[in-house]
CSV table of C-alpha atoms in Angstrom, one decimal:
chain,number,residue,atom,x,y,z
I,1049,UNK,CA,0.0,0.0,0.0
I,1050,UNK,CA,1.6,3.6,-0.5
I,1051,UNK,CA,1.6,6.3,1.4
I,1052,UNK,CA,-1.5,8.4,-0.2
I,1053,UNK,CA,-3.4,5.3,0.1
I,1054,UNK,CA,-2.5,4.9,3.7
I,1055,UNK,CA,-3.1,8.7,4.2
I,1056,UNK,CA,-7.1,8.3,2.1
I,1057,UNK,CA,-8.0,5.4,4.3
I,1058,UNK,CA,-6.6,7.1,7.4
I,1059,UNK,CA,-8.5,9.9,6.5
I,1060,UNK,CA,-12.0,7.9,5.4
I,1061,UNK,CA,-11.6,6.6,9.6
I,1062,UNK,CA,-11.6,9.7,11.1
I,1063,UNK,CA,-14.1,11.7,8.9
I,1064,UNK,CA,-16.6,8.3,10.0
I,1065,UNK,CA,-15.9,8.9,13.6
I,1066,UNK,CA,-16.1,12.8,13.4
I,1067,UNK,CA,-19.6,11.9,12.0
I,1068,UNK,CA,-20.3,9.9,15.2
I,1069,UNK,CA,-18.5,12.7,17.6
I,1070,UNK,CA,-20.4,15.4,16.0
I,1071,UNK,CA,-23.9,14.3,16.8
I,1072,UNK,CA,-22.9,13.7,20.4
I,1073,UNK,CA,-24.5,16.9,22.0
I,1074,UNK,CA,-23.1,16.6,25.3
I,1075,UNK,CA,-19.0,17.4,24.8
I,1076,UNK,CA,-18.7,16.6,29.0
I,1077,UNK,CA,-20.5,13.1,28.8
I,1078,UNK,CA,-18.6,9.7,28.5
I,1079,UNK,CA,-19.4,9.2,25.4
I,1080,UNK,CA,-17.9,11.9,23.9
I,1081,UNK,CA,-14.8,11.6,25.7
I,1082,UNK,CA,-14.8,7.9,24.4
I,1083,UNK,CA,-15.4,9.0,20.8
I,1084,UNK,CA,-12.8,11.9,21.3
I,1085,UNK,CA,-9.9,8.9,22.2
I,1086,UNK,CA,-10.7,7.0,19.6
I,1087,UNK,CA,-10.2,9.0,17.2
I,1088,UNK,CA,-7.0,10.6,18.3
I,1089,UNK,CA,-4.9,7.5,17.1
I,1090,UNK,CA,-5.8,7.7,13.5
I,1091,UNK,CA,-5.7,11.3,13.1
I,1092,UNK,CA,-2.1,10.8,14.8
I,1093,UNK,CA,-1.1,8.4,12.2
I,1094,UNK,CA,-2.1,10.5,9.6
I,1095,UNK,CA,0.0,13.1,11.2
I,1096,UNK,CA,2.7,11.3,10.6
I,1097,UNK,CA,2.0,10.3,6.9
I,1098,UNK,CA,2.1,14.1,5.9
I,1099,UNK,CA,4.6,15.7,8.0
I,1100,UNK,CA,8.3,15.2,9.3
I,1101,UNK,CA,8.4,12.9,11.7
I,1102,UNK,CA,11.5,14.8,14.0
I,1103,UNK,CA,9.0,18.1,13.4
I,1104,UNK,CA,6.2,16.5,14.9
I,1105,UNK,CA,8.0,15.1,17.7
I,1106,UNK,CA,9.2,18.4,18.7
I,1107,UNK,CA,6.1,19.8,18.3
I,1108,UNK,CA,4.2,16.7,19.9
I,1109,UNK,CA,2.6,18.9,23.2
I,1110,UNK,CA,1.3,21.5,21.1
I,1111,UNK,CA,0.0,19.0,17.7
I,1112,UNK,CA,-2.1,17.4,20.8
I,1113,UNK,CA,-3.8,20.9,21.9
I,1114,UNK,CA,-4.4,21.9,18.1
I,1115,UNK,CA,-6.0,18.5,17.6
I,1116,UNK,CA,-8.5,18.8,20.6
I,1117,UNK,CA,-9.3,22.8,19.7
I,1118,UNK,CA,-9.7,22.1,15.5
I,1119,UNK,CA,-12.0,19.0,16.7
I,1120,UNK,CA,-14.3,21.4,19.6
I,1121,UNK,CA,-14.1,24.1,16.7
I,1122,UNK,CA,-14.8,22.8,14.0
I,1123,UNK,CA,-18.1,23.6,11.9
I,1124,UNK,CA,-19.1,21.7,8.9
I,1125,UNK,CA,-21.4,24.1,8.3
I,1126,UNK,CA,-18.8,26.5,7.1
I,1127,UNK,CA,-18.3,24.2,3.9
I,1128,UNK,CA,-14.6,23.7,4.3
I,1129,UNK,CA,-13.0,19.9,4.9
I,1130,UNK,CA,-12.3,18.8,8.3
I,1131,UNK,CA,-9.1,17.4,6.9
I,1132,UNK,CA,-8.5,20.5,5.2
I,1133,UNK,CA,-8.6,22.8,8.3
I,1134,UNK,CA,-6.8,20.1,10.3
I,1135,UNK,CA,-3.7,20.3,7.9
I,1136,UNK,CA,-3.7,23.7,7.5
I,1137,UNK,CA,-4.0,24.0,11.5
I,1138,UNK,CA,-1.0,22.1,12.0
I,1139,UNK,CA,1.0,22.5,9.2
I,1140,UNK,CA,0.7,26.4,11.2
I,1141,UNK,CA,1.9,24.9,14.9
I,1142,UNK,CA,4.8,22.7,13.5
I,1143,UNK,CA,6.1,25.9,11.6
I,1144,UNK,CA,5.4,28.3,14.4
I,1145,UNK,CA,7.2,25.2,17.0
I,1146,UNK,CA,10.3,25.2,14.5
I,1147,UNK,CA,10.5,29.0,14.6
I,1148,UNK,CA,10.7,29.2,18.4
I,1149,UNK,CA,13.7,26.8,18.3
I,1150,UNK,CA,14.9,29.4,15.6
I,1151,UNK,CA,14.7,32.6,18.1
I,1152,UNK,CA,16.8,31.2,20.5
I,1153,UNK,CA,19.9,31.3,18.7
I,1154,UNK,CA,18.6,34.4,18.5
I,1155,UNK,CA,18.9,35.9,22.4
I,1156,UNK,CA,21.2,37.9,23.6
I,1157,UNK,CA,24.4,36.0,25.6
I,1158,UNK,CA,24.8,38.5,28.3
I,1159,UNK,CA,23.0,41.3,30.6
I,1160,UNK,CA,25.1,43.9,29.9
I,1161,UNK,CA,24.8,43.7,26.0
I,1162,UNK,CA,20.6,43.2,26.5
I,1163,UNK,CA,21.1,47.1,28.4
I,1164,UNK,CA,23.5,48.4,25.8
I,1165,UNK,CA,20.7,47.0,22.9
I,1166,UNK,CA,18.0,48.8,25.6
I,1167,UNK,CA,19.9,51.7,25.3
I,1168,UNK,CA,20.7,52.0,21.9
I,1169,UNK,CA,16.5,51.8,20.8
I,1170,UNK,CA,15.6,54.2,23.6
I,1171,UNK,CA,18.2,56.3,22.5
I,1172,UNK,CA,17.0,56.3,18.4
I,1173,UNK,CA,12.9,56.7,19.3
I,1174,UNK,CA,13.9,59.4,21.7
I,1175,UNK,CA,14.4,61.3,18.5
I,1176,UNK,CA,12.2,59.6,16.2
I,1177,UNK,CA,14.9,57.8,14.2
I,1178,UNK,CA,15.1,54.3,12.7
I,1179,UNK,CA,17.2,52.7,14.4
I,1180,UNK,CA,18.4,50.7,11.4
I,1181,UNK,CA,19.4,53.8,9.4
I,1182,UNK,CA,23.0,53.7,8.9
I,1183,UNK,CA,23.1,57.6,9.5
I,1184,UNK,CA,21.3,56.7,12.9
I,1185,UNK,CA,23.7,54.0,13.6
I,1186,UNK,CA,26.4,56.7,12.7
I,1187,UNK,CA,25.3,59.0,15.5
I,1188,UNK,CA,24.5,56.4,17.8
I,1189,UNK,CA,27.9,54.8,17.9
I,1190,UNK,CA,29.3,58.4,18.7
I,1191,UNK,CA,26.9,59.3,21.2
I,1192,UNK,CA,26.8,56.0,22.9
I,1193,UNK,CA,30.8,55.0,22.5
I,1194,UNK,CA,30.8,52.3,20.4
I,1195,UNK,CA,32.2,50.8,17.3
I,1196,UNK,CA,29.6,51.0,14.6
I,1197,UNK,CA,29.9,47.4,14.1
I,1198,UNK,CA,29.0,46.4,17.6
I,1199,UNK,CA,26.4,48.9,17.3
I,1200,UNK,CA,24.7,47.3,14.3
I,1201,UNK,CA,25.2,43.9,15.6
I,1202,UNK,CA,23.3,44.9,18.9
I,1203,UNK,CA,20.3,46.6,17.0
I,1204,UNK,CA,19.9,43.7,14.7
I,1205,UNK,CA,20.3,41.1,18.0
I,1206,UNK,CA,16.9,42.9,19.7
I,1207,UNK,CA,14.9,42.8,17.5
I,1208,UNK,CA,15.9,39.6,16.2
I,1209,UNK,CA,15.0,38.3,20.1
I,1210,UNK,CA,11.5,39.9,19.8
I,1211,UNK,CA,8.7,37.9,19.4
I,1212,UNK,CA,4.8,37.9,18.7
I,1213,UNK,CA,2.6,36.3,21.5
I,1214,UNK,CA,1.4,33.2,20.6
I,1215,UNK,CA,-2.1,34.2,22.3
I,1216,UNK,CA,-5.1,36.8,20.9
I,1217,UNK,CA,-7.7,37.7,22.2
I,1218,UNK,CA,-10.9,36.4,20.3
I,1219,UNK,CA,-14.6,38.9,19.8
I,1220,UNK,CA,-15.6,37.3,23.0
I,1221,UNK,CA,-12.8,38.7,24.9
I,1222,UNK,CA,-11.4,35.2,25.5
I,1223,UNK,CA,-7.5,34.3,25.0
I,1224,UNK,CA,-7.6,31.9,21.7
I,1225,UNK,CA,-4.9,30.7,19.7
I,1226,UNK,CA,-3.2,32.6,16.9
I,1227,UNK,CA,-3.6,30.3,14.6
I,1228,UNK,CA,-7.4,29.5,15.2
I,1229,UNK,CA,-8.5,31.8,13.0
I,1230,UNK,CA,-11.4,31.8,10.1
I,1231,UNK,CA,-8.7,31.9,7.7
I,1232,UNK,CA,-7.2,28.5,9.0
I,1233,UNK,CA,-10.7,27.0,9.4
I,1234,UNK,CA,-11.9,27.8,6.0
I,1235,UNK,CA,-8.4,26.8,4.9
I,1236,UNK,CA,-8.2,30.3,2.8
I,1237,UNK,CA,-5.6,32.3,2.2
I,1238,UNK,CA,-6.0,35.9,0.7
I,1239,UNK,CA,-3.9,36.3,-2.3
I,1240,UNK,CA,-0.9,38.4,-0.1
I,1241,UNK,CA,-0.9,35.7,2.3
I,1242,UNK,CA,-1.2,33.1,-0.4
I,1243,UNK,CA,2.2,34.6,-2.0
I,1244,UNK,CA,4.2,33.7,1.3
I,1245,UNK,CA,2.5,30.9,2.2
I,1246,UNK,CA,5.9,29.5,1.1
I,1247,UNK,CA,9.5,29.4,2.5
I,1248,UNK,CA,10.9,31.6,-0.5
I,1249,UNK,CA,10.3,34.8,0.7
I,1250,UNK,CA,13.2,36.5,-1.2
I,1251,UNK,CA,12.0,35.3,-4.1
I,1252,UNK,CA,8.3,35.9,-3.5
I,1253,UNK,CA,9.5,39.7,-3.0
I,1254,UNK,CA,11.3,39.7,-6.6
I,1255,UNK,CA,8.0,38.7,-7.7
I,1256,UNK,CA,6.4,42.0,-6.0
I,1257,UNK,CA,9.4,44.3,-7.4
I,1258,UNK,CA,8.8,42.8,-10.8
I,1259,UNK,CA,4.9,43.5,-10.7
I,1260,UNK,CA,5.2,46.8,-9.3
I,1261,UNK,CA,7.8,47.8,-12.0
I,1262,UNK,CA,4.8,46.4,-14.5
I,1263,UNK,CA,2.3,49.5,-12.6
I,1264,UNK,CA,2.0,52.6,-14.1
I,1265,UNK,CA,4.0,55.7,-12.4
I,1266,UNK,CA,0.9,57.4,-10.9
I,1267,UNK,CA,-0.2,54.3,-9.3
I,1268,UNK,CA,2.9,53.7,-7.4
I,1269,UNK,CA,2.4,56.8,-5.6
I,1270,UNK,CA,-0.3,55.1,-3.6
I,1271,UNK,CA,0.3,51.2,-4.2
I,1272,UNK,CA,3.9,51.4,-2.3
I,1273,UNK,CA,1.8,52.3,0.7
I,1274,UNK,CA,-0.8,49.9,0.5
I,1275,UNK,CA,1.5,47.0,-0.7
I,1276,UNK,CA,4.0,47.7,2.3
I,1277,UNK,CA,0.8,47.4,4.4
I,1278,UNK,CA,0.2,43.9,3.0
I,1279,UNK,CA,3.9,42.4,3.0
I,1280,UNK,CA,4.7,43.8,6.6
I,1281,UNK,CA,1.0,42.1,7.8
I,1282,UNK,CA,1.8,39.1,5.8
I,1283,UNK,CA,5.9,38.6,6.8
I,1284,UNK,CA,5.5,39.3,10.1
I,1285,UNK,CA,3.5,36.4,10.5
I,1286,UNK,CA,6.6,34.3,9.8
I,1287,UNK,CA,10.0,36.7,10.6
I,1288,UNK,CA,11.4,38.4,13.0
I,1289,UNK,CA,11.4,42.5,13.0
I,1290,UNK,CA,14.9,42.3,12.4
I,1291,UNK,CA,14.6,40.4,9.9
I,1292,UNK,CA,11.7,41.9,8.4
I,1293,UNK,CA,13.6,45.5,8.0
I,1294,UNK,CA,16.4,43.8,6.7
I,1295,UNK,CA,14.2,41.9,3.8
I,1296,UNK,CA,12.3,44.8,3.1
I,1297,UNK,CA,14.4,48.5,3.4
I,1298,UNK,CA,15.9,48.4,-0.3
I,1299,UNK,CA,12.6,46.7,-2.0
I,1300,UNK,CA,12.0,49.3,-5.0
I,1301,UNK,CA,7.9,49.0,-3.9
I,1302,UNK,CA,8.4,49.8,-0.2
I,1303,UNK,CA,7.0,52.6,1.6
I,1304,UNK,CA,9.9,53.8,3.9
I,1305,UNK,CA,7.6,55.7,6.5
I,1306,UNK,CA,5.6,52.4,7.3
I,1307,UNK,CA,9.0,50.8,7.3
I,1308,UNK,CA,9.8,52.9,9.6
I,1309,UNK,CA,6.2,53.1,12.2
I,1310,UNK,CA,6.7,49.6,12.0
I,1311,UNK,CA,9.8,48.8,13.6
I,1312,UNK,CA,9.3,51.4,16.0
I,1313,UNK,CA,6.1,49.2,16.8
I,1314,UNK,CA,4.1,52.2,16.8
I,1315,UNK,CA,0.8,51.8,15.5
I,1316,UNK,CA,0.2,51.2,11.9
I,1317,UNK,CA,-2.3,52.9,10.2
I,1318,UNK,CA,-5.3,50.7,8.7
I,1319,UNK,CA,-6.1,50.9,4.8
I,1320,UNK,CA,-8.8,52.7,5.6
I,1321,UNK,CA,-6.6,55.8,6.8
I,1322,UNK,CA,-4.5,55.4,3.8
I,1323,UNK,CA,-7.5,55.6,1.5
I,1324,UNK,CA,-8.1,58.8,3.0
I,1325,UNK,CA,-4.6,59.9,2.4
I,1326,UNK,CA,-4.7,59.5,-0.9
I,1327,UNK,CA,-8.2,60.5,-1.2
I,1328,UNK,CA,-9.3,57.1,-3.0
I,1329,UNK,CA,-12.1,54.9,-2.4
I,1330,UNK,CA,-11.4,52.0,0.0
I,1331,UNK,CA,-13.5,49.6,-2.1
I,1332,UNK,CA,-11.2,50.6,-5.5
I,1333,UNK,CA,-8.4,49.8,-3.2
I,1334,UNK,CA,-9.0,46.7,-2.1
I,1335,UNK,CA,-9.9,46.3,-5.7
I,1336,UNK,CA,-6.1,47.1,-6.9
I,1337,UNK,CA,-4.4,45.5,-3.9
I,1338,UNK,CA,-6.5,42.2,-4.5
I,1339,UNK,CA,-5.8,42.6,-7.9
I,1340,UNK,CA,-1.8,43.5,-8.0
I,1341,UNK,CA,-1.7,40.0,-5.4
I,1342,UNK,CA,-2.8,38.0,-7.8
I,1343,UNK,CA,-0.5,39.1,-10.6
I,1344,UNK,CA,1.7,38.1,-8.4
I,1345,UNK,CA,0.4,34.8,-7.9
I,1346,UNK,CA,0.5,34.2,-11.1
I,1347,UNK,CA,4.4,35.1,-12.0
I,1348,UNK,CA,4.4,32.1,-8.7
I,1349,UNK,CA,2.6,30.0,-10.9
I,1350,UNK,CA,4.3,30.8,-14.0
């Protein structure tokens, strides 16, 4: 038998016992806690038909919560696949698990250079600098006594240790996962999510450069704003604000200013607000946005 037949019948056994665990009303009653054992052994053998083994080992704590919340969540109703929102779900943890292990290569070795990193941010917003502007740097290694080097190094080191809490907080005011979100369950992805739903950021953003060079001069006045609005939204899903900035400052589509807002982790402004900048409809620009994504999508697929 090969491994997509394993993975179809695997996946014909728990879609039968969903069936049965669904029409149990009572999720507190015996029965429901029965149904809810049985059917974690199949849906962790098909765990391990589509993912790494060593990644879901690691991840093996958190793959069991995501089970049990996809499974209390889930809503056929919605008329996406069980299976669909379950892979999609955990394909989200095991990335998100790998990433932590990531970050900690990531933290800073002692005290002392965590203060002079402190300093060196405190210092740059004081003024309303960048941070990552080499003039900034400049000044900063002056003012604070330090080789520009070790100066860069220490900027690039803190925000490269920051990272996004795991937890939001859901409509009902309750603390929910990040990743349980309608766009998981439905197993949709907007076209600017869509583009880095893969690991090849770099190239994805060659992609952007290309289509944006395609755009006429007059709309790159106000697309570099909104497209800058969609990439930092989308990346910072995935990287690090370090490593966001560094991705991003010399991208010929970028929108310096947000740059900027955005790795002083001010608050953003919404696309509404932008509209209203430019004076242009929000609908027509969610239009164009949608619109430039998917020409982008395409030069992916082609």
């Amino acid at each position: 038998m090969t491994n997509n037949e394993r993975k179809i019948r695997k996946e014909a056994e728990i879609l039968n016992l969903l069936t049965y665990l669904s029409n149990v009303e009572d999720k507190k009653s015996c029965e429901y806690e029965k149904l809810l054992q049985k059917i974690y052994t199949p849906i962790w053998d098909w765990i391990l038909l589509c993912f790494n083994e060593t990644d879901v080992r690691n991840a093996g704590v958190e793959i069991f919560h995501c089970i049990k919340r996809t499974l209390l969540k889930y809503d056929d109703g919605l008329g996406s696949s069980y299976m669909g929102y379950l892979y999609s779900s955990l394909e989200n943890e095991i990335r998100h698990k790998k990433e932590k292990g990531e970050v900690k290569k990531f933290r800073m070795c002692t005290r002392d250079d965590y203060n002079r990193a402190i300093r060196l941010i405190k210092t740059a917003k004081e003024i309303g600098k960048n941070p990552f502007n080499e003039k900034v740097q400049i000044w900063l290694s002056k003012q604070c006594e330090l080789d520009l080097d070790k100066v860069k190094d220490l900027i690039l080191k803190y925000y490269q240790s920051q990272i996004v809490a795991e937890q939001i907080t859901n409509n009902a005011g309750e603390e929910d996962s990040l990743f349980n979100t309608d766009a998981v369950q439905n197993n949709y992805l907007t076209p600017e999510e869509r583009v880095f739903k893969t690991e090849y950021a770099l190239d994805d953003l060659k992609k952007i450069e290309r289509a944006f060079d395609e755009c006429q001069e007059r709309q790159k006045i106000y697309l570099s704003s909104f497209i800058t609005l969609k990439v930092l939204q989308a990346l910072e899903r995935t990287f690090l604000i370090g490593q966001i900035v560094d991705l991003l400052q010399k991208r010929n589509f970028i929108d310096l200013e947000l740059l900027n807002i955005f790795t002083l982790q001010a608050e953003m402004p919404t696309q509404s607000q932008l509209a209203v900048k430019f004076g242009k409809d929000e609908g027509y620009i969610s239009n164009r946005i949608s619109d430039f994504f998917e020409k982008v999508q395409q030069k992916s697929i082609n």
